[in-house]
Amino acid sequence: MFRVVLLTLFILLTACSQKSVKPNEKAFDAEDTYIVFALRAEQVGDYRAAAKLFQELYEKSSKKEYLYRYLKDKIILKEYADVVKTVDELSDGSLQDRELVRLKIIALLESNQLKEAEKISIALAKKTNNPQDYLLVSDVYTKSKDYDLALKYLEGAYVKNYNEKLLDKMAVILYANLHKKKEAIADLESHARIHGCSKLICNRLISFYSHENNIDGLLSVYKRLYAKEKSEEIAQKIIQIYSYKREYVQLMNFLEENHIDDDLLLQLYVSGKNWKKASKLAFKLYKENSDYSYLGQSAIYKYESYRGDVPKKVLYNVIANLENVVKHKQDTLYLNYLGYILIDHDIDVKKGMQYIREVLKKQPNSAYYLDSLAWGYYKLGQCYKAKKIMKKVMQLDGGDEPEVREHIHKIDQCIKKQRRVKKRK
């Protein structure tokens, strides 16, 4: 239906008169309408209608850009003979209009007229010294499977200006056709060191290293590419490779330098027991996200960073932050931690035990939380109650943890002491 509308419009508009115009002026009133419909035809894949419209545009305006577009659409339609005939009629064998000659070479190449394509492409490349034209020569030789000659022309052109498109084509021929894989990679790496690793060169290296399963090579290229682009996608590739290689220190350094995944960085700090950095980062995340979980984590990690010898100022800051957290978030982790600190440091044992009991309502058979409650009874001197709870703890998962065993020992010592006191009485 769309094609019928296009052609109907085309017939209606052909009556518009042609006039002599400057390049930037409209050649006829309906020129813009023609362009819109021609581009739309290409967009929907109706290249025949598009070619017809661009042909009419050229005939009415004499603008070369419409001629080129018409011929490109004819190539897509595989009407190569028409392209060659049109170019011959317009150029009469001249190389003056380089774009026309290139289109003819492509048509000859696609129609397997390789000898003619070779002759014209070599002549054009010698005349222009344009990398694009040397690539056309290489395409002709590649199609005829004369890979050494294809490489020769590319190398000759590359040494003149170190054009990366030429190098990329050289690398593909070396790697895929001549099976000189190390040489292909070495050429790309050499260019990257001297002229920089552009997106084209880096991506080609990535494809080769992926094929070779060269993890270190991939990491090296991704890091160079990330330094240029700062892409989230590339950053994730780097993270995946570091994780695969279990190089967590290097991954941590990368995340610190680039600030791209603070949650992962926080996990690395915690797994490495780098409590001070973990506390600082968690507090930063709390400020950024207003998530009380981060504030709770920051408080816990700050407490852990002092390994039991916590200054009073720090201790009360930790308690204040945890109290703030549990007001907004009734999470068992923070309730237990707050309760245990209040108990263990003899700040407010009974209040600490209230927090622990809230936790046990949700998880009554947790060895860790029952241990905290027993420790509260121990601090209150109610060691028999503490012992009774610890007997249950010993039957649960986590009941053999070092801290639990230490608590049991102290509770047993307390009971022995209380028995001796009772005997004296």
Coordinates of C-alpha atoms in Angstrom, one line a residue, residues 195-200 202 221-231 234:
H195 CA 48.8 5.9 18.2
G196 CA 46.3 4.9 21.0
C197 CA 43.8 2.2 21.3
S198 CA 40.8 3.6 19.4
K199 CA 37.4 2.0 19.7
L200 CA 37.9 0.2 16.3
C202 CA 40.3 -2.1 20.8
V221 CA 42.1 -3.9 26.3
Y222 CA 39.0 -3.4 28.4
K223 CA 41.0 -1.2 30.8
R224 CA 42.4 0.9 27.9
L225 CA 38.9 1.3 26.4
Y226 CA 37.4 2.2 29.7
A227 CA 40.0 4.9 30.2
K228 CA 38.7 6.5 27.0
E229 CA 35.0 5.9 27.2
K230 CA 34.1 5.4 30.9
S231 CA 31.3 3.1 29.8
I234 CA 32.9 -1.9 29.8

